[in-house]
mmCIF file of C-alpha atoms in Angstrom:
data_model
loop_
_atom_site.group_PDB
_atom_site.id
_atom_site.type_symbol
_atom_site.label_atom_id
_atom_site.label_comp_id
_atom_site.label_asym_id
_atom_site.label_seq_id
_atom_site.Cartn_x
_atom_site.Cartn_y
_atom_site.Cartn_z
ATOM 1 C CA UNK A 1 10.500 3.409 31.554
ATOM 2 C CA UNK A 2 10.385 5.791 28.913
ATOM 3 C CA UNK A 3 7.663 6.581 26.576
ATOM 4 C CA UNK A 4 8.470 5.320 22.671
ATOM 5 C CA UNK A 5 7.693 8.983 20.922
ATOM 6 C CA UNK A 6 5.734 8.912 17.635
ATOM 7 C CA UNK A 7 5.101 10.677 14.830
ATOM 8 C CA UNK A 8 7.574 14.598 14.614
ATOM 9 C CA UNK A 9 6.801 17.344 16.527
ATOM 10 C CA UNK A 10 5.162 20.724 15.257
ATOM 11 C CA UNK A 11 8.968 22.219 14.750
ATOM 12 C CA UNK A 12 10.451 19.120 12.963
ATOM 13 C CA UNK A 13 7.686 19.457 11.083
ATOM 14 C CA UNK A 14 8.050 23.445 10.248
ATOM 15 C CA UNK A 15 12.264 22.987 9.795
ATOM 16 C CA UNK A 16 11.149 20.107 7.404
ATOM 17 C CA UNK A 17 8.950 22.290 5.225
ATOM 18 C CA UNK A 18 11.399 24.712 5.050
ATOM 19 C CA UNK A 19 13.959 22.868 4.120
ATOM 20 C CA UNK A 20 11.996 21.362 0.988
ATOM 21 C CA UNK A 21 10.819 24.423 0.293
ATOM 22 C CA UNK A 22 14.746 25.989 0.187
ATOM 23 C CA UNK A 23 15.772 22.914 -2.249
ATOM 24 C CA UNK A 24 12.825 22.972 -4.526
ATOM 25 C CA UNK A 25 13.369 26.958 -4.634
ATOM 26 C CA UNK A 26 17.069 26.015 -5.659
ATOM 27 C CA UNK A 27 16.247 23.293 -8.049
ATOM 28 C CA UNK A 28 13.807 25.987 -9.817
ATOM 29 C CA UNK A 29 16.342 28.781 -9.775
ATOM 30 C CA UNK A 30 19.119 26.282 -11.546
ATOM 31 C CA UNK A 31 16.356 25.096 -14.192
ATOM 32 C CA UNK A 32 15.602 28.600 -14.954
ATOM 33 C CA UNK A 33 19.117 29.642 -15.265
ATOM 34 C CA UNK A 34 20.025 26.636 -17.198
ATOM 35 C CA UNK A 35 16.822 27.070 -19.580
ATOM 36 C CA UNK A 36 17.956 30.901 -19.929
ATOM 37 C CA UNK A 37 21.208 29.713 -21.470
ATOM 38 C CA UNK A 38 19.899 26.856 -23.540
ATOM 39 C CA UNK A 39 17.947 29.351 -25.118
ATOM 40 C CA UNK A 40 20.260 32.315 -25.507
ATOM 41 C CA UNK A 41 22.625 30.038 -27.071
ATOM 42 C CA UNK A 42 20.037 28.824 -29.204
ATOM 43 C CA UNK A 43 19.099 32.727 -30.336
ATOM 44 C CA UNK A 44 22.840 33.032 -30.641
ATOM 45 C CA UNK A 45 23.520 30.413 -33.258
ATOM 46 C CA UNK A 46 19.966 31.271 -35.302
ATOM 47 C CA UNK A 47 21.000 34.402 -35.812
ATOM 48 C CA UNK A 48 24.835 33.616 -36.605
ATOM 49 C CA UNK A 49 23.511 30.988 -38.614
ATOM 50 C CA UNK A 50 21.261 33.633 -40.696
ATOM 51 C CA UNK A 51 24.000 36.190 -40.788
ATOM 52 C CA UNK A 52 25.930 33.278 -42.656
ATOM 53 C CA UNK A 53 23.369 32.557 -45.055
ATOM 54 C CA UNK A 54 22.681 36.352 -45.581
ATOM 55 C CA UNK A 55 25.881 36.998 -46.490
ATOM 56 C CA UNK A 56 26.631 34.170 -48.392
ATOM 57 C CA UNK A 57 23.739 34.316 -50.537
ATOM 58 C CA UNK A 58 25.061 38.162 -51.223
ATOM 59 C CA UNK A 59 28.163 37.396 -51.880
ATOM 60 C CA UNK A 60 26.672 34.290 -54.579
ATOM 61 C CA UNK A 61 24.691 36.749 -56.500
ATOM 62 C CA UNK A 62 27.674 39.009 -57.000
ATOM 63 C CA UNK A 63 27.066 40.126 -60.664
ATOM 64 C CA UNK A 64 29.387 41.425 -63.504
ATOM 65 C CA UNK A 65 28.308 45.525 -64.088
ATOM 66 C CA UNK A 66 30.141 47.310 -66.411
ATOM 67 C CA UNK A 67 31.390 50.566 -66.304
ATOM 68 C CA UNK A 68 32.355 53.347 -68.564
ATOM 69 C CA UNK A 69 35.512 54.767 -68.583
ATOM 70 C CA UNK A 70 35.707 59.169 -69.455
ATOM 71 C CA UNK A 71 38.143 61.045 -71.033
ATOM 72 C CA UNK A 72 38.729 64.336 -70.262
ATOM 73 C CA UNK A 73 35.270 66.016 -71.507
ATOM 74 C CA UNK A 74 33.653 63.448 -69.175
ATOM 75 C CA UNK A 75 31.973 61.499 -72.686
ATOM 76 C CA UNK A 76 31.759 58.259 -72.343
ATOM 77 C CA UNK A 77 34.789 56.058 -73.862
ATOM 78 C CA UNK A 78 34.822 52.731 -75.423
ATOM 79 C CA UNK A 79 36.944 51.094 -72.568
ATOM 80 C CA UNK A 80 34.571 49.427 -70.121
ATOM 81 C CA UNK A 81 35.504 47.677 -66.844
ATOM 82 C CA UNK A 82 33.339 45.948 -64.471
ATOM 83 C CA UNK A 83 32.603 47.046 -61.002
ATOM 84 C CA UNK A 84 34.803 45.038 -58.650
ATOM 85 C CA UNK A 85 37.591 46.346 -56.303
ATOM 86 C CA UNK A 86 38.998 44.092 -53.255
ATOM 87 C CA UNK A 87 41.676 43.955 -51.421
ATOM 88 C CA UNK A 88 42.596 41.936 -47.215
ATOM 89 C CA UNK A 89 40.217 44.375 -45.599
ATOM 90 C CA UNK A 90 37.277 45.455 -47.981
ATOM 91 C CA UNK A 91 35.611 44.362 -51.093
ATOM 92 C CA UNK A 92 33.355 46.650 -53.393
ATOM 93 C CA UNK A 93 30.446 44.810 -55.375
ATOM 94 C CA UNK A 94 27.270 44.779 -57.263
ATOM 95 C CA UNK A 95 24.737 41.861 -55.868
ATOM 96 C CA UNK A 96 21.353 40.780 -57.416
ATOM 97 C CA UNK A 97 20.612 39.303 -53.621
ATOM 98 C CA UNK A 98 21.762 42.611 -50.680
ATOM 99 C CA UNK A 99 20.564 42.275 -47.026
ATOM 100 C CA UNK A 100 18.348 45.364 -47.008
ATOM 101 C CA UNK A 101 16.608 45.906 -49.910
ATOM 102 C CA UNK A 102 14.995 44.310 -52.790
ATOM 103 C CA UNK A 103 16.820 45.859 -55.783
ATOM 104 C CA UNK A 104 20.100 45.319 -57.430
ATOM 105 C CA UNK A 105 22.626 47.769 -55.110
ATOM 106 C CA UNK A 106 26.347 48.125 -54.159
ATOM 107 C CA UNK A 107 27.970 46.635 -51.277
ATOM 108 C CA UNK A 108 30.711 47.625 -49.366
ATOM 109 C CA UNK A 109 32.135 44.675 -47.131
ATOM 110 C CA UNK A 110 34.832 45.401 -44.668
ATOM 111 C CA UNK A 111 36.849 44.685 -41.418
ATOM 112 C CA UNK A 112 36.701 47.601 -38.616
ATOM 113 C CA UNK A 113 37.769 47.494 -34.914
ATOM 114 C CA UNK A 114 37.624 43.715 -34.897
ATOM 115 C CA UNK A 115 34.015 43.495 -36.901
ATOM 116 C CA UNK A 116 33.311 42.473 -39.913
ATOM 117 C CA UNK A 117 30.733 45.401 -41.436
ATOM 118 C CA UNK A 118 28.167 44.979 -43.925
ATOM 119 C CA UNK A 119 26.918 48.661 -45.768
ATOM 120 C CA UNK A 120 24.951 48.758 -49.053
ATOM 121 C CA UNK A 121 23.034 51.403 -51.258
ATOM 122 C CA UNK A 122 20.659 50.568 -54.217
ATOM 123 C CA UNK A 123 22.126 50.957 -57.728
ATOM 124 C CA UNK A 124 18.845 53.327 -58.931
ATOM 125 C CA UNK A 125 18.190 55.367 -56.343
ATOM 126 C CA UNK A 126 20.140 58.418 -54.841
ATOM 127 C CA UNK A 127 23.699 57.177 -56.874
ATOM 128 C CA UNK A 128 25.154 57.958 -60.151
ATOM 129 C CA UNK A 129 24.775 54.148 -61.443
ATOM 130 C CA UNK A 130 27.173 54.940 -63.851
ATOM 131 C CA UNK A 131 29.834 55.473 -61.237
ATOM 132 C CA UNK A 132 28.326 53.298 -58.357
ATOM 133 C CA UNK A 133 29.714 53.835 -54.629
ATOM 134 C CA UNK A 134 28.255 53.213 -51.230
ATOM 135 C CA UNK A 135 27.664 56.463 -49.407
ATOM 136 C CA UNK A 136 29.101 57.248 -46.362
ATOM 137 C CA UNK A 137 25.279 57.522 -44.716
ATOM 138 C CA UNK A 138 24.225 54.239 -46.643
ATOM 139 C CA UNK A 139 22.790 51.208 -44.526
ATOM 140 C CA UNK A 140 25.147 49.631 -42.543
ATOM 141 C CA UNK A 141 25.508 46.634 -39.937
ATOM 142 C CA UNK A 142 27.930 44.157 -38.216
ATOM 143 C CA UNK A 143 27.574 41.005 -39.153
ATOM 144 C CA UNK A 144 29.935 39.341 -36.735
ATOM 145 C CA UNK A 145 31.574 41.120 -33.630
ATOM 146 C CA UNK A 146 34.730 40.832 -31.703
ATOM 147 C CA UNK A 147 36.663 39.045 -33.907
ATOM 148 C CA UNK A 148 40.395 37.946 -33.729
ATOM 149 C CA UNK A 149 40.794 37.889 -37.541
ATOM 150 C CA UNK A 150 39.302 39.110 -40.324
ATOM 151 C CA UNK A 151 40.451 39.594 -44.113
ATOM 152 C CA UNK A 152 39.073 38.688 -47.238
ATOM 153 C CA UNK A 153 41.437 36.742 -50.079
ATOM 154 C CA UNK A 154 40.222 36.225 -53.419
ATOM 155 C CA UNK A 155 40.904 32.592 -55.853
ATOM 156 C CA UNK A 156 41.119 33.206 -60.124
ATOM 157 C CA UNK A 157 42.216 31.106 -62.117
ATOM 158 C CA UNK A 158 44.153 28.681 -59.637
ATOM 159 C CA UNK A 159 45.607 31.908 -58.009
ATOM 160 C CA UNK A 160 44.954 33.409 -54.484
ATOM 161 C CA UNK A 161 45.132 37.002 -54.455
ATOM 162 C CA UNK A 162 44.748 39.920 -51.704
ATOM 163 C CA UNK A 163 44.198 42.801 -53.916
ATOM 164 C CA UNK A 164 41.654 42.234 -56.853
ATOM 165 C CA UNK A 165 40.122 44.955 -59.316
ATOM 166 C CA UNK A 166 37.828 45.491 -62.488
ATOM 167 C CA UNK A 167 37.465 41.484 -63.294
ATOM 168 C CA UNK A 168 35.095 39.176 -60.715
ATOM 169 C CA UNK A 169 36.814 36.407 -58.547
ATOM 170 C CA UNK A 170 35.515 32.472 -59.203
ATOM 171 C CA UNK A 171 35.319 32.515 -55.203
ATOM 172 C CA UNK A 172 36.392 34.465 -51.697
ATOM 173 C CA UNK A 173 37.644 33.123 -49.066
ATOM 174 C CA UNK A 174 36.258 35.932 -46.007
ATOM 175 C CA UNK A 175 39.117 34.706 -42.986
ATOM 176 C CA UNK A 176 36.916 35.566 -40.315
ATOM 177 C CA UNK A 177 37.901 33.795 -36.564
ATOM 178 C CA UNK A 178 37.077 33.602 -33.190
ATOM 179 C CA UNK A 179 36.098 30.986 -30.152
ATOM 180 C CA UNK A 180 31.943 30.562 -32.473
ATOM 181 C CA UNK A 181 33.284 31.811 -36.111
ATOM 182 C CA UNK A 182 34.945 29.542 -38.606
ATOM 183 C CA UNK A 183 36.384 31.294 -42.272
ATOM 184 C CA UNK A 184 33.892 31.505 -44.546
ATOM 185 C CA UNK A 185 34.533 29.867 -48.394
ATOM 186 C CA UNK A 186 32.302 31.835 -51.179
ATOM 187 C CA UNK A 187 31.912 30.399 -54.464
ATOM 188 C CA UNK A 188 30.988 32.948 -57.243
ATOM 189 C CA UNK A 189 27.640 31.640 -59.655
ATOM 190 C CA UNK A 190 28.563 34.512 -62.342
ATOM 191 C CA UNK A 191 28.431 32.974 -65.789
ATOM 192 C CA UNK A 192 32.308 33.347 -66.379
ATOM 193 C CA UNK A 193 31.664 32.897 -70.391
ATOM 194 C CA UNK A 194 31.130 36.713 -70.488
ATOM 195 C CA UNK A 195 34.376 39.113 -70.728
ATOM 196 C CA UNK A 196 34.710 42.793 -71.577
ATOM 197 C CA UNK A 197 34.688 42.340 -75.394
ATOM 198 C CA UNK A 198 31.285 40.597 -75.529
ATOM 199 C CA UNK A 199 30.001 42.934 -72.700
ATOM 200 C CA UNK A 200 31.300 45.979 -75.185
ATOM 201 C CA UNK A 201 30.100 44.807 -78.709
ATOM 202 C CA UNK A 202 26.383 44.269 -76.681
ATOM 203 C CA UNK A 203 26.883 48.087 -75.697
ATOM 204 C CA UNK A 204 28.926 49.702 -78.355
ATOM 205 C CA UNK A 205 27.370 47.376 -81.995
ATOM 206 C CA UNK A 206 30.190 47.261 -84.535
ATOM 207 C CA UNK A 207 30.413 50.769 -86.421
ATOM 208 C CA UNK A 208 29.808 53.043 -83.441
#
């Protein structure tokens, strides 16, 4: 008659504690990994999120700056135009609210190799702010990357437009897309009572 065993022997005992050991390694490992993404996603959409808001609020403070026109002995004429010039794959502006700094500066927006860029330059500092431009060594970044499309159209006046010069838009519609990027809509808060002839009697008073 056989004796009933009891109990596991030392090596049952060992593969046992090895095998836990292996699955609570795995388990780890997968939490870990799964934590990892949870939280690079999370990084992800804060910072898409802040590029949004960023460039939103730039675009918002978009303000009307007008600019003298020369004749040929480079004097100043009486025939002003704002700074504003847009077309599908760049826009030119003056914002009260840029990325980078704390003044008022010029912005150059534009699409490039699939990314939408982001340069800017401060209106009183190295630049002629009579004849504002962004420099080819100004600040720059990429807001968004890899991109499948990207233009800019522009609404005035019940219109959409692609090309859009010397007069402010009421909004911009920037037609960014890919598989985490939606089009962005941009209303404009200018005050849209002021035009050139208001903007040139507060420069030029009647008489001069």
């Amino acid at each position: 008659m056989s004796k009933k065993r009891e109990g596991f022997t030392l090596i049952e005992m060992l593969v046992a504690i090895v095998l836990v050991s292996l699955l609570v390694s795995l388990a780890m490992f997968s939490f870990k990994y799964q934590f990892t993404i949870i939280k690079r996603a999370k990084s992800n959409g804060i910072k898409t999120l802040l590029r949004y808001n960023q460039l939103r609020s730039s675009l918002q403070s978009m303000d009307y700056y007008v600019v003298d026109d020369y004749n040929t002995f480079q004097n100043p004429m009486k025939r002003l135009h704002f700074y504003f010039n847009a077309n599908k794959t760049e826009v030119d502006y003056i914002t009260k609210n840029p990325i980078f700094s704390d003044n008022i500066s010029v912005v150059k927006l534009f699409c490039k190799d699939k990314n939408l860029m982001y340069q800017e330059e401060p209106l009183y500092k190295r630049i002629n702010f009579l004849e504002p431009e962004v420099k080819k060594d100004s600040q720059k970044a990429i807001l968004f990357k890899n991109l499948d499309k990207c233009e800019f159209s522009y609404s005035l006046q019940n219109k959409q437009l692609d090309v859009l010069k010397e007069i402010l838009p009421e909004s911009i519609i920037i037609n960014i897309k890919n598989k985490n990027i939606e089009p962005i809509y941009v209303n404009i808060k200018s005050d849209y009572n002021i035009s050139l002839g208001v903007m040139q009697d507060a420069i030029y008073p009647a008489g001069q």
